[in-house]
Amino acid sequence: MQNKTVNSRNFLGQIVNVKMDRPLGSKHPKHGFVYEVNYGFIPNTVSGDGEELDAYVLGVDKPLTSFTGTCVAIIHRTNDNDDKLIVVPNGQNPTNEYIEQKTAFQEQWFKHIIIR
């Protein structure tokens, strides 16, 4: 069965389950930088790049294997077809500046906008 490409905007305001493939403190296998936040994907989804829809988990300062939280924003890369969800513990609502600061370790290489 083929999974259909999802629209990342449909996840805004939704509670989602994130499976971590790059926990806080882990190294990127190809580029060598360290993940400053937990980073994972939404299982059983397909994003614009053909892989699962990616997600940054903010507001948790320990490495995780999985996380359930609220999608409060999307980092939409304008020069790459690969949106990233911003998922936080229920009740949190970080500022765009906080999101930019926490994801800069990876997003600095891409043009992007934050969608809410």
CSV table of C-alpha atoms in Angstrom, one decimal, residues 3 23 25-27 30 33-34 49 52 65 69-70 74 77-78 87 91 93 111:
chain,number,residue,atom,x,y,z
A,3,ASN,CA,1.2,6.2,1.5
A,23,PRO,CA,17.5,12.5,19.7
A,25,GLY,CA,22.7,15.4,21.5
A,26,SER,CA,23.1,12.9,18.6
A,27,LYS,CA,25.2,13.5,15.6
A,30,LYS,CA,26.4,12.5,7.1
A,33,PHE,CA,26.6,18.4,13.4
A,34,VAL,CA,25.0,17.8,16.8
A,49,ASP,CA,10.8,14.9,-0.3
A,52,GLU,CA,8.3,10.7,6.4
A,65,THR,CA,12.7,8.0,21.7
A,69,GLY,CA,2.6,16.8,21.7
A,70,THR,CA,0.9,19.6,19.8
A,74,ILE,CA,5.6,24.6,10.5
A,77,ARG,CA,11.5,25.6,3.4
A,78,THR,CA,11.1,27.8,0.4
A,87,VAL,CA,5.9,20.0,18.2
A,91,GLY,CA,-0.1,24.1,26.4
A,93,ASN,CA,3.3,28.2,22.5
A,111,LYS,CA,15.6,29.6,3.3
